[in-house]
CSV table of C-alpha atoms and ligand atoms in Angstrom, one decimal:
chain,number,residue,atom,x,y,z
A,538,UNK,CA,-104.8,-19.0,-33.1
A,539,UNK,CA,-104.4,-22.1,-31.0
A,540,UNK,CA,-104.9,-25.3,-32.9
A,541,UNK,CA,-108.2,-27.3,-31.8
A,542,UNK,CA,-106.6,-30.7,-31.7
A,543,UNK,CA,-104.4,-31.6,-28.8
A,544,UNK,CA,-101.0,-32.7,-30.2
A,545,UNK,CA,-99.0,-35.8,-29.4
A,546,UNK,CA,-96.7,-34.9,-26.4
A,547,UNK,CA,-94.1,-36.6,-24.3
A,548,UNK,CA,-93.4,-35.5,-20.7
A,549,UNK,CA,-90.1,-33.7,-20.6
A,550,UNK,CA,-87.8,-34.5,-17.4
A,551,UNK,CA,-88.1,-31.5,-15.0
A,552,UNK,CA,-85.3,-30.4,-12.7
A,553,UNK,CA,-88.1,-29.5,-10.1
A,554,UNK,CA,-88.4,-33.3,-9.2
A,555,UNK,CA,-86.7,-36.7,-9.5
A,556,UNK,CA,-87.5,-36.9,-13.3
A,557,UNK,CA,-84.8,-34.4,-14.1
A,558,UNK,CA,-82.4,-35.0,-11.1
A,559,UNK,CA,-79.9,-37.7,-10.6
A,560,UNK,CA,-80.3,-38.7,-6.9
A,561,UNK,CA,-79.5,-42.5,-6.5
A,562,UNK,CA,-78.2,-45.1,-4.2
A,563,UNK,CA,-75.0,-43.0,-3.8
A,564,UNK,CA,-76.7,-40.0,-2.4
A,565,UNK,CA,-78.9,-42.0,-0.2
A,566,UNK,CA,-75.9,-44.0,1.3
A,567,UNK,CA,-74.0,-40.7,1.9
A,568,UNK,CA,-76.9,-38.9,3.6
A,569,UNK,CA,-77.7,-42.0,5.7
A,570,UNK,CA,-74.1,-42.2,6.9
A,571,UNK,CA,-74.4,-38.6,8.0
A,572,UNK,CA,-77.7,-39.3,9.9
A,573,UNK,CA,-76.4,-42.5,11.4
A,574,UNK,CA,-73.3,-40.6,12.6
A,575,UNK,CA,-75.4,-38.0,14.4
A,576,UNK,CA,-73.1,-35.2,13.2
A,577,UNK,CA,-74.8,-32.7,11.2
A,578,UNK,CA,-72.6,-29.8,11.5
A,579,UNK,CA,-69.7,-29.3,9.0
A,580,UNK,CA,-67.2,-27.8,11.7
A,581,UNK,CA,-67.4,-31.4,13.3
A,582,UNK,CA,-68.2,-33.7,10.4
A,583,UNK,CA,-66.1,-35.0,7.5
A,584,UNK,CA,-68.3,-34.3,4.4
A,585,UNK,CA,-68.1,-30.5,4.4
A,586,UNK,CA,-64.3,-30.8,4.4
A,587,UNK,CA,-64.4,-33.4,1.8
A,588,UNK,CA,-66.6,-31.5,-0.4
A,589,UNK,CA,-64.4,-28.3,-0.2
A,590,UNK,CA,-61.2,-30.4,-1.1
A,591,UNK,CA,-63.0,-32.2,-3.9
A,592,UNK,CA,-64.4,-29.0,-5.4
A,593,UNK,CA,-61.0,-27.3,-5.2
A,594,UNK,CA,-59.4,-30.1,-6.7
A,595,UNK,CA,-62.0,-30.4,-9.6
A,596,UNK,CA,-61.6,-26.9,-10.5
A,597,UNK,CA,-57.9,-26.7,-10.0
A,598,UNK,CA,-58.0,-23.9,-7.3
A,599,UNK,CA,-56.2,-23.5,-3.9
A,600,UNK,CA,-59.4,-22.9,-1.9
A,601,UNK,CA,-63.2,-23.7,-1.9
A,602,UNK,CA,-65.6,-22.9,1.1
A,603,UNK,CA,-69.1,-24.3,1.1
A,604,UNK,CA,-72.0,-22.2,2.2
A,605,UNK,CA,-75.7,-22.5,2.4
A,606,UNK,CA,-76.9,-20.9,-0.9
A,607,UNK,CA,-75.6,-19.2,-4.0
A,608,UNK,CA,-76.8,-15.8,-2.5
A,609,UNK,CA,-74.6,-16.5,0.5
A,610,UNK,CA,-71.7,-17.4,-1.9
A,611,UNK,CA,-72.0,-14.0,-3.7
A,612,UNK,CA,-72.4,-12.3,-0.4
A,613,UNK,CA,-69.3,-14.0,0.9
A,614,UNK,CA,-67.4,-13.0,-2.2
A,615,UNK,CA,-68.4,-9.3,-1.8
A,616,UNK,CA,-67.8,-9.3,2.0
A,617,UNK,CA,-64.3,-10.6,1.2
A,618,UNK,CA,-63.5,-7.7,-1.1
A,619,UNK,CA,-64.7,-5.5,1.8
A,620,UNK,CA,-66.2,-2.3,0.1
A,621,UNK,CA,-66.6,0.8,2.0
A,622,UNK,CA,-70.1,2.3,2.3
A,623,UNK,CA,-70.8,3.9,-1.1
A,624,UNK,CA,-68.3,2.1,-3.0
A,625,UNK,CA,-69.7,0.8,-6.3
A,626,UNK,CA,-69.8,-2.8,-7.5
A,627,UNK,CA,-70.6,-3.2,-11.3
A,628,UNK,CA,-73.0,-6.0,-12.0
A,629,UNK,CA,-75.5,-7.0,-14.7
A,630,UNK,CA,-79.0,-5.9,-15.4
A,631,UNK,CA,-80.1,-9.5,-15.9
A,632,UNK,CA,-79.6,-11.9,-13.1
A,633,UNK,CA,-80.9,-13.6,-10.0
A,634,UNK,CA,-81.9,-11.2,-7.1
A,635,UNK,CA,-79.8,-13.2,-4.8
A,636,UNK,CA,-76.7,-12.0,-6.6
A,637,UNK,CA,-77.6,-8.3,-6.2
A,638,UNK,CA,-79.0,-7.7,-2.6
A,639,UNK,CA,-75.8,-8.8,-1.0
A,640,UNK,CA,-74.2,-5.8,-2.5
A,641,UNK,CA,-76.5,-3.5,-0.5
A,642,UNK,CA,-76.1,-5.6,2.6
A,643,UNK,CA,-72.3,-4.9,2.5
A,644,UNK,CA,-73.1,-1.1,2.0
A,645,UNK,CA,-72.1,-0.9,-1.6
A,646,UNK,CA,-74.0,0.4,-4.6
A,647,UNK,CA,-75.0,-2.0,-7.4
A,648,UNK,CA,-74.1,-0.3,-10.7
A,649,UNK,CA,-75.8,-1.9,-13.6
A,650,UNK,CA,-74.1,-2.6,-16.8
A,651,UNK,CA,-76.1,-3.1,-19.9
A,652,UNK,CA,-75.7,-6.6,-21.7
A,653,UNK,CA,-75.2,-7.9,-25.1
A,654,UNK,CA,-78.6,-8.5,-26.5
A,655,UNK,CA,-77.5,-11.7,-28.2
A,656,UNK,CA,-76.3,-13.5,-25.1
A,657,UNK,CA,-77.7,-11.3,-22.2
A,658,UNK,CA,-74.2,-11.2,-20.8
A,659,UNK,CA,-72.2,-8.1,-19.8
A,660,UNK,CA,-69.2,-7.3,-22.1
A,661,UNK,CA,-66.0,-5.4,-21.6
A,662,UNK,CA,-67.7,-2.5,-23.6
A,663,UNK,CA,-70.8,-2.5,-21.3
A,664,UNK,CA,-68.7,-2.7,-18.1
A,665,UNK,CA,-66.3,0.1,-19.2
A,666,UNK,CA,-69.1,2.5,-19.7
A,667,UNK,CA,-70.2,2.4,-16.0
A,668,UNK,CA,-66.7,2.2,-14.3
A,669,UNK,CA,-66.0,5.2,-12.0
A,670,UNK,CA,-63.3,5.9,-9.5
A,671,UNK,CA,-65.6,4.3,-6.8
A,672,UNK,CA,-65.7,1.0,-8.6
A,673,UNK,CA,-64.5,-1.5,-6.1
A,674,UNK,CA,-65.3,-4.8,-7.9
A,675,UNK,CA,-67.0,-6.2,-11.0
A,676,UNK,CA,-69.4,-9.1,-10.8
A,677,UNK,CA,-69.9,-11.0,-14.1
A,678,UNK,CA,-72.7,-13.6,-14.5
A,679,UNK,CA,-72.3,-16.4,-17.1
A,680,UNK,CA,-76.0,-16.4,-17.8
A,681,UNK,CA,-77.7,-19.6,-18.8
A,682,UNK,CA,-74.3,-21.4,-18.7
A,683,UNK,CA,-72.8,-19.3,-21.6
A,684,UNK,CA,-69.6,-17.7,-20.6
A,685,UNK,CA,-69.0,-13.9,-20.8
A,686,UNK,CA,-66.2,-12.8,-23.0
A,687,UNK,CA,-63.6,-13.1,-20.3
A,688,UNK,CA,-60.4,-12.4,-22.1
A,689,UNK,CA,-61.7,-8.8,-22.9
A,690,UNK,CA,-63.2,-8.4,-19.4
A,691,UNK,CA,-60.1,-9.5,-17.6
A,692,UNK,CA,-57.9,-7.2,-19.6
A,693,UNK,CA,-60.2,-4.2,-18.8
A,694,UNK,CA,-60.3,-5.1,-15.2
A,695,UNK,CA,-56.7,-5.8,-14.7
A,696,UNK,CA,-55.8,-2.5,-16.5
A,697,UNK,CA,-57.8,-0.7,-13.8
A,698,UNK,CA,-56.8,-3.0,-11.0
A,699,UNK,CA,-60.3,-3.9,-10.2
A,700,UNK,CA,-61.2,-7.5,-8.9
A,701,UNK,CA,-63.6,-9.7,-10.8
A,702,UNK,CA,-66.2,-11.9,-9.0
A,703,UNK,CA,-67.6,-14.7,-11.3
A,704,UNK,CA,-71.2,-15.7,-10.6
A,705,UNK,CA,-70.9,-19.2,-11.7
A,706,UNK,CA,-74.3,-20.3,-10.4
A,707,UNK,CA,-75.6,-21.3,-13.8
A,708,UNK,CA,-72.2,-22.2,-15.4
A,709,UNK,CA,-70.3,-24.9,-13.4
A,710,UNK,CA,-67.5,-26.4,-15.7
A,711,UNK,CA,-68.0,-24.0,-18.6
A,712,UNK,CA,-64.7,-23.0,-20.0
A,713,UNK,CA,-63.0,-20.1,-21.7
A,714,UNK,CA,-59.8,-21.1,-23.5
A,715,UNK,CA,-59.7,-24.3,-21.5
A,716,UNK,CA,-60.1,-22.5,-18.1
A,717,UNK,CA,-63.0,-23.2,-15.8
A,718,UNK,CA,-65.3,-20.0,-15.3
A,719,UNK,CA,-65.2,-19.3,-11.6
A,720,UNK,CA,-61.4,-19.6,-11.6
A,721,UNK,CA,-60.5,-16.6,-14.2
A,722,UNK,CA,-61.5,-13.7,-11.9
A,723,UNK,CA,-60.4,-13.5,-8.3
A,724,UNK,CA,-63.6,-15.3,-6.9
A,725,UNK,CA,-66.1,-17.8,-8.2
A,726,UNK,CA,-69.4,-18.1,-6.6
A,727,UNK,CA,-71.6,-21.2,-7.2
A,728,UNK,CA,-75.3,-22.2,-6.3
A,729,UNK,CA,-76.5,-25.7,-5.5
A,730,UNK,CA,-80.1,-24.7,-5.4
A,731,UNK,CA,-82.8,-27.2,-6.8
A,732,UNK,CA,-82.6,-26.2,-10.4
A,733,UNK,CA,-78.8,-25.9,-10.8
A,734,UNK,CA,-76.5,-28.5,-12.3
A,735,UNK,CA,-75.3,-29.6,-9.0
A,736,UNK,CA,-77.9,-29.6,-6.5
A,737,UNK,CA,-78.4,-30.1,-2.7
A,738,UNK,CA,-81.7,-28.2,-2.6
A,739,UNK,CA,-80.1,-25.1,-1.2
A,740,UNK,CA,-76.4,-24.7,-1.0
A,741,UNK,CA,-73.4,-22.8,-2.6
A,742,UNK,CA,-69.5,-22.7,-2.7
A,743,UNK,CA,-66.9,-20.1,-3.3
A,744,UNK,CA,-63.5,-20.7,-4.7
A,745,UNK,CA,-60.3,-18.6,-5.0
A,746,UNK,CA,-56.6,-18.8,-5.5
A,747,UNK,CA,-56.0,-15.7,-3.2
A,748,UNK,CA,-54.8,-16.4,0.2
A,749,UNK,CA,-56.2,-13.3,1.9
A,750,UNK,CA,-59.6,-13.3,0.0
A,751,UNK,CA,-59.8,-17.1,1.1
A,752,UNK,CA,-59.2,-16.2,4.7
A,753,UNK,CA,-61.9,-13.6,4.8
A,754,UNK,CA,-64.4,-15.9,3.0
A,755,UNK,CA,-63.8,-18.7,5.3
A,756,UNK,CA,-64.3,-16.3,8.3
A,757,UNK,CA,-67.5,-14.6,6.7
A,758,UNK,CA,-69.1,-18.0,6.4
A,759,UNK,CA,-68.3,-18.7,10.0
A,760,UNK,CA,-69.3,-15.6,12.0
A,761,UNK,CA,-65.7,-14.4,11.6
A,762,UNK,CA,-64.7,-16.7,14.4
A,763,UNK,CA,-61.0,-17.6,14.1
A,764,UNK,CA,-61.2,-21.3,14.5
A,765,UNK,CA,-57.9,-22.7,15.4
A,766,UNK,CA,-56.2,-19.4,16.1
A,767,UNK,CA,-54.4,-19.0,19.4
A,768,UNK,CA,-56.4,-16.0,20.6
A,769,UNK,CA,-59.5,-16.7,18.5
A,770,UNK,CA,-62.1,-13.9,18.4
A,771,UNK,CA,-65.0,-12.8,16.3
A,772,UNK,CA,-63.0,-10.6,14.1
A,773,UNK,CA,-65.5,-8.6,12.1
A,774,UNK,CA,-69.2,-8.5,11.4
A,775,UNK,CA,-70.2,-11.7,9.6
A,776,UNK,CA,-72.9,-14.3,9.4
A,777,UNK,CA,-73.4,-18.2,9.9
A,778,UNK,CA,-73.5,-19.2,6.2
A,779,UNK,CA,-72.5,-22.7,6.8
A,780,UNK,CA,-74.3,-25.7,5.1
A,781,UNK,CA,-75.0,-28.8,6.8
A,782,UNK,CA,-73.3,-32.2,6.6
A,783,UNK,CA,-76.4,-33.6,5.0
A,784,UNK,CA,-76.0,-31.2,2.1
A,785,UNK,CA,-72.3,-31.6,2.0
A,786,UNK,CA,-72.7,-35.4,1.8
A,787,UNK,CA,-75.2,-34.9,-1.1
A,788,UNK,CA,-72.9,-32.5,-2.8
A,789,UNK,CA,-69.9,-34.8,-2.6
A,790,UNK,CA,-71.7,-37.3,-4.5
A,791,UNK,CA,-73.4,-34.9,-7.0
A,792,UNK,CA,-70.0,-33.5,-7.7
A,793,UNK,CA,-68.9,-36.8,-9.0
A,794,UNK,CA,-71.8,-36.6,-11.4
A,795,UNK,CA,-71.1,-33.1,-12.7
A,796,UNK,CA,-69.0,-34.0,-15.7
A,797,UNK,CA,-71.6,-36.5,-16.9
A,798,UNK,CA,-74.3,-33.9,-16.2
A,799,UNK,CA,-72.7,-31.2,-18.4
A,800,UNK,CA,-71.8,-33.7,-21.1
A,801,UNK,CA,-75.4,-34.9,-21.4
A,802,UNK,CA,-76.7,-31.3,-21.5
A,803,UNK,CA,-74.3,-30.5,-24.2
A,804,UNK,CA,-75.2,-33.5,-26.2
A,805,UNK,CA,-78.8,-32.6,-26.0
A,806,UNK,CA,-78.1,-29.0,-26.9
A,807,UNK,CA,-76.2,-30.2,-30.0
A,808,UNK,CA,-79.2,-32.2,-31.2
A,809,UNK,CA,-81.5,-29.0,-30.7
A,810,UNK,CA,-79.0,-26.9,-32.4
A,811,UNK,CA,-78.8,-29.0,-35.4
A,812,UNK,CA,-82.5,-29.6,-35.7
A,813,UNK,CA,-83.2,-25.9,-35.2
A,814,UNK,CA,-80.6,-24.4,-37.6
A,815,UNK,CA,-81.9,-22.4,-40.3
A,816,UNK,CA,-85.5,-22.0,-39.1
A,817,UNK,CA,-86.5,-18.4,-40.2
A,818,UNK,CA,-87.4,-16.2,-37.3
A,819,UNK,CA,-85.4,-18.1,-34.5
A,820,UNK,CA,-81.9,-18.1,-33.7
A,821,UNK,CA,-80.0,-20.5,-31.4
A,822,UNK,CA,-77.4,-19.2,-28.7
A,823,UNK,CA,-73.6,-19.6,-29.7
A,824,UNK,CA,-70.9,-19.7,-27.2
A,825,UNK,CA,-68.2,-17.0,-27.6
A,826,UNK,CA,-65.1,-18.0,-29.5
A,827,UNK,CA,-62.9,-20.2,-27.3
A,828,UNK,CA,-65.7,-20.9,-24.8
A,829,UNK,CA,-67.9,-23.9,-23.9
A,830,UNK,CA,-71.5,-23.6,-23.0
A,831,UNK,CA,-72.9,-25.7,-20.2
A,832,UNK,CA,-76.7,-25.2,-20.9
A,833,UNK,CA,-78.2,-24.4,-17.6
A,834,UNK,CA,-81.1,-23.6,-19.9
A,835,UNK,CA,-81.3,-23.7,-23.7
A,836,UNK,CA,-82.4,-20.3,-25.2
A,837,UNK,CA,-83.5,-19.1,-28.5
A,838,UNK,CA,-83.8,-15.5,-29.8
A,839,UNK,CA,-87.1,-15.0,-31.5
A,840,UNK,CA,-87.4,-12.3,-34.1
A,841,UNK,CA,-90.9,-10.5,-33.7
A,842,UNK,CA,-90.8,-9.1,-37.2
A,843,UNK,CA,-91.1,-12.7,-38.4
A,844,UNK,CA,-92.9,-14.4,-35.5
A,845,UNK,CA,-96.3,-13.2,-34.1
A,846,UNK,CA,-95.7,-11.7,-30.7
A,847,UNK,CA,-92.1,-13.0,-30.8
A,848,UNK,CA,-90.9,-14.9,-27.8
A,849,UNK,CA,-94.3,-14.6,-26.0
A,850,UNK,CA,-96.1,-15.8,-29.1
A,851,UNK,CA,-94.0,-18.8,-29.5
A,852,UNK,CA,-94.2,-19.7,-25.9
A,853,UNK,CA,-97.9,-19.7,-26.2
A,854,UNK,CA,-97.8,-21.9,-29.4
A,855,UNK,CA,-95.5,-24.3,-27.5
A,856,UNK,CA,-98.0,-24.9,-24.8
A,857,UNK,CA,-100.0,-27.0,-27.2
A,858,UNK,CA,-97.2,-29.5,-26.9
A,859,UNK,CA,-97.1,-29.3,-23.1
A,860,UNK,CA,-93.8,-27.6,-23.5
A,861,UNK,CA,-93.4,-25.0,-20.8
A,862,UNK,CA,-91.0,-22.2,-21.7
A,863,UNK,CA,-90.1,-18.8,-20.3
A,864,UNK,CA,-90.4,-15.9,-22.6
A,865,UNK,CA,-88.3,-12.9,-21.5
A,866,UNK,CA,-86.7,-15.0,-18.8
A,867,UNK,CA,-87.0,-12.8,-15.7
A,868,UNK,CA,-89.4,-10.5,-17.8
A,869,UNK,CA,-87.8,-7.1,-16.4
A,870,UNK,CA,-84.4,-5.9,-15.7
A,871,UNK,CA,-83.3,-6.2,-12.2
A,872,UNK,CA,-83.4,-2.4,-11.6
A,873,UNK,CA,-87.0,-2.4,-12.5
A,874,UNK,CA,-87.7,-4.4,-9.2
A,875,UNK,CA,-89.2,-2.5,-6.1
A,876,UNK,CA,-86.2,-3.0,-4.1
A,877,UNK,CA,-84.4,-0.7,-6.6
A,878,UNK,CA,-87.0,1.6,-7.8
A,879,UNK,CA,-88.0,2.4,-4.1
A,880,UNK,CA,-84.7,1.7,-2.7
A,881,UNK,CA,-86.2,-0.5,0.0
A,882,UNK,CA,-83.2,-1.4,2.2
A,883,UNK,CA,-82.7,-0.7,5.9
A,884,UNK,CA,-85.6,1.1,7.7
A,885,UNK,CA,-86.5,4.2,5.7
A,886,UNK,CA,-82.8,5.2,5.2
A,887,UNK,CA,-82.5,4.0,1.6
A,888,UNK,CA,-78.9,3.1,2.6
A,889,UNK,CA,-76.6,2.8,0.8
A,890,UNK,CA,-78.3,4.4,-2.1
A,891,UNK,CA,-78.4,7.7,-0.1
A,892,UNK,CA,-74.6,7.8,-0.8
A,893,UNK,CA,-74.8,7.1,-4.5
A,894,UNK,CA,-73.7,9.3,-7.3
A,895,UNK,CA,-76.8,10.2,-9.4
A,896,UNK,CA,-75.3,8.5,-12.5
A,897,UNK,CA,-74.9,5.2,-10.6
A,898,UNK,CA,-78.6,5.0,-9.9
A,899,UNK,CA,-79.9,6.4,-13.1
A,900,UNK,CA,-81.9,3.4,-14.5
A,901,UNK,CA,-83.2,5.4,-17.6
A,902,UNK,CA,-84.2,2.9,-20.3
A,903,UNK,CA,-82.0,4.5,-22.9
A,904,UNK,CA,-79.0,3.4,-21.0
A,905,UNK,CA,-79.9,-0.2,-21.4
A,906,UNK,CA,-80.7,-0.9,-25.1
A,907,UNK,CA,-79.1,-4.4,-24.8
A,908,UNK,CA,-81.1,-5.5,-21.9
A,909,UNK,CA,-84.4,-4.6,-23.2
A,910,UNK,CA,-83.8,-5.9,-26.6
A,911,UNK,CA,-82.3,-9.2,-25.2
A,912,UNK,CA,-85.0,-9.8,-22.7
A,913,UNK,CA,-87.8,-9.0,-25.5
A,914,UNK,CA,-86.3,-11.5,-27.9
A,915,UNK,CA,-85.3,-14.4,-25.5
A,916,UNK,CA,-87.2,-17.6,-25.1
A,917,UNK,CA,-85.8,-19.9,-22.3
A,918,UNK,CA,-86.4,-23.6,-22.8
A,919,UNK,CA,-85.9,-26.3,-20.1
A,920,UNK,CA,-83.1,-28.7,-20.4
A,921,UNK,CA,-81.4,-31.1,-17.9
A,922,UNK,CA,-79.3,-34.1,-17.6
A,923,UNK,CA,-82.1,-36.5,-17.8
A,924,UNK,CA,-82.9,-35.6,-21.3
A,925,UNK,CA,-82.4,-38.4,-23.9
A,926,UNK,CA,-82.3,-37.9,-27.7
A,927,UNK,CA,-86.0,-38.5,-27.8
A,928,UNK,CA,-86.7,-35.6,-25.5
A,929,UNK,CA,-84.6,-33.2,-27.5
A,930,UNK,CA,-86.0,-34.3,-30.8
A,931,UNK,CA,-89.5,-33.9,-29.4
A,932,UNK,CA,-88.5,-30.5,-28.1
A,933,UNK,CA,-87.1,-29.4,-31.5
A,934,UNK,CA,-90.1,-30.9,-33.5
A,935,UNK,CA,-92.5,-29.1,-31.2
A,936,UNK,CA,-90.6,-25.8,-31.7
A,937,UNK,CA,-90.5,-26.3,-35.6
A,938,UNK,CA,-94.3,-27.0,-35.6
A,939,UNK,CA,-95.1,-24.2,-33.2
A,940,UNK,CA,-93.1,-21.8,-35.3
A,941,UNK,CA,-95.2,-22.7,-38.3
A,942,UNK,CA,-98.4,-21.7,-36.6
A,943,UNK,CA,-97.1,-18.2,-35.6
A,944,UNK,CA,-94.9,-17.2,-38.5
A,945,UNK,CA,-96.0,-13.9,-40.1
A,946,UNK,CA,-96.5,-13.8,-43.9
A,947,UNK,CA,-93.8,-11.9,-46.0
A,948,UNK,CA,-96.0,-8.9,-46.5
A,949,UNK,CA,-96.7,-8.8,-42.7
A,950,UNK,CA,-93.0,-9.1,-41.8
A,951,UNK,CA,-92.2,-6.3,-44.1
A,952,UNK,CA,-94.8,-4.1,-42.3
A,953,UNK,CA,-93.2,-5.0,-39.1
A,954,UNK,CA,-89.9,-3.4,-40.2
A,955,UNK,CA,-86.8,-4.5,-41.7
A,956,UNK,CA,-84.9,-5.7,-38.6
A,957,UNK,CA,-83.0,-2.8,-37.3
A,958,UNK,CA,-79.6,-3.8,-38.7
A,959,UNK,CA,-76.6,-3.8,-36.2
A,960,UNK,CA,-76.6,-4.7,-32.6
A,961,UNK,CA,-78.1,-2.0,-30.4
A,962,UNK,CA,-75.1,-2.3,-28.1
A,963,UNK,CA,-71.9,-2.8,-30.2
A,964,UNK,CA,-73.1,-2.1,-33.7
A,965,UNK,CA,-72.2,-5.6,-34.7
A,966,UNK,CA,-68.5,-5.0,-34.1
A,967,UNK,CA,-68.4,-7.5,-31.3
A,968,UNK,CA,-71.3,-9.9,-31.2
A,969,UNK,CA,-72.1,-10.3,-34.9
B,2169,PLP,C1,-79.4,-19.3,-8.6
B,2169,PLP,C2,-78.6,-17.9,-8.7
B,2169,PLP,C3,-78.1,-17.3,-7.8
B,2169,PLP,C4,-78.6,-17.4,-6.3
B,2169,PLP,O1,-78.4,-18.8,-5.8
B,2169,PLP,P1,-79.4,-19.3,-4.7
B,2169,PLP,O2,-78.8,-20.6,-4.3
B,2169,PLP,O3,-80.7,-19.3,-5.2
B,2169,PLP,O4,-79.3,-18.3,-3.5
B,2169,PLP,C5,-77.3,-16.2,-8.0
B,2169,PLP,N1,-76.9,-15.9,-9.3
B,2169,PLP,C6,-77.4,-16.6,-10.2
B,2169,PLP,C7,-77.0,-16.2,-11.7
B,2169,PLP,C8,-78.3,-17.6,-10.1
B,2169,PLP,O5,-78.8,-18.3,-11.2
């Protein structure tokens, strides 16, 4: 199957090293200033406060609190909502584990909603199917930088009085009807991990317009110590989730580059969209109506009735061009990971799953048709702000050529079945 000759390749910038990241003199100066000041803690330094003020201003929200990872940001958001043990938090079957385990650490049950197989995002329909009178919050993840259909989700959540947390780790500055994601629900949680748009290696931030949630989030990041209060105390169970001044200084400079980072990714995605349009067997992602996509990753859907071995086959064919891609993203839904299948939590208690309604922890495959279909079809391609037109064109050309080597003949395509027709989740009413 694999061609014998090595193809002409160019090296694509990688977000795992400086080739795909934008650290320059500004970051070096900021970090140097911190070191020379000798103040590395944000409770004493100026950069943590500056980052929070700048981030809040950029997003147009009242409050932003920096923390030391995206997982910490999600944890802080959940702790602010303050579920009781056994309360349920609806989340997505396809996300980073760092967005899920904080739910259990706060004693709540993650209840997985299915996703749209076209976007791998939860929808109002899939969320509604798993709501119960124990639902305390809904977490939506704008996967790959492509926003969820927030108008419908907010209408549902508001009608039930359930707060929405937006996991914005992969989608900073993405918009729905001109509003930044992360500011549409009650709380937005961002990650500054190595591979995210804005990076400090590890880091995160939470945003909100709600005074009470803001107070609890600030406290949760700070061991619930009432800084500045007349009779300060440790008010409730909380952690030290603060970032350092070194990270904050880096983030202040990275934030100034975020608009350009997003714009460049969008420009590169446009080249890819145009060059890949109309290739039989692969489909590019489209942002929902009224939304902008910020391309944490650039994804394709690969039709395995037309492409041998679908996304896996195409990924193999792309290796010939030195293009590393991730077929099936995280490969399996989150609920297939041991932490959920064996309920490995605190000691041998299985807490909080021992408090769960059986339906809330029923992970039968037939409940998740969109998840399995979506993961089966998706091919995740790298993209970052250091790409130039030549990189995008090389990537597109490599995909075009690779597709030719794995395309099935017409007869074989017919043998692999007429594509099943409508969407396995919405029947084509919403996503097609
Ligand atoms: C990266 C990521 C997280 C976790 O962030 P960390 O900084 O790695 O802890 C959470 N949710 C999503 C969707 C992510 O992509």
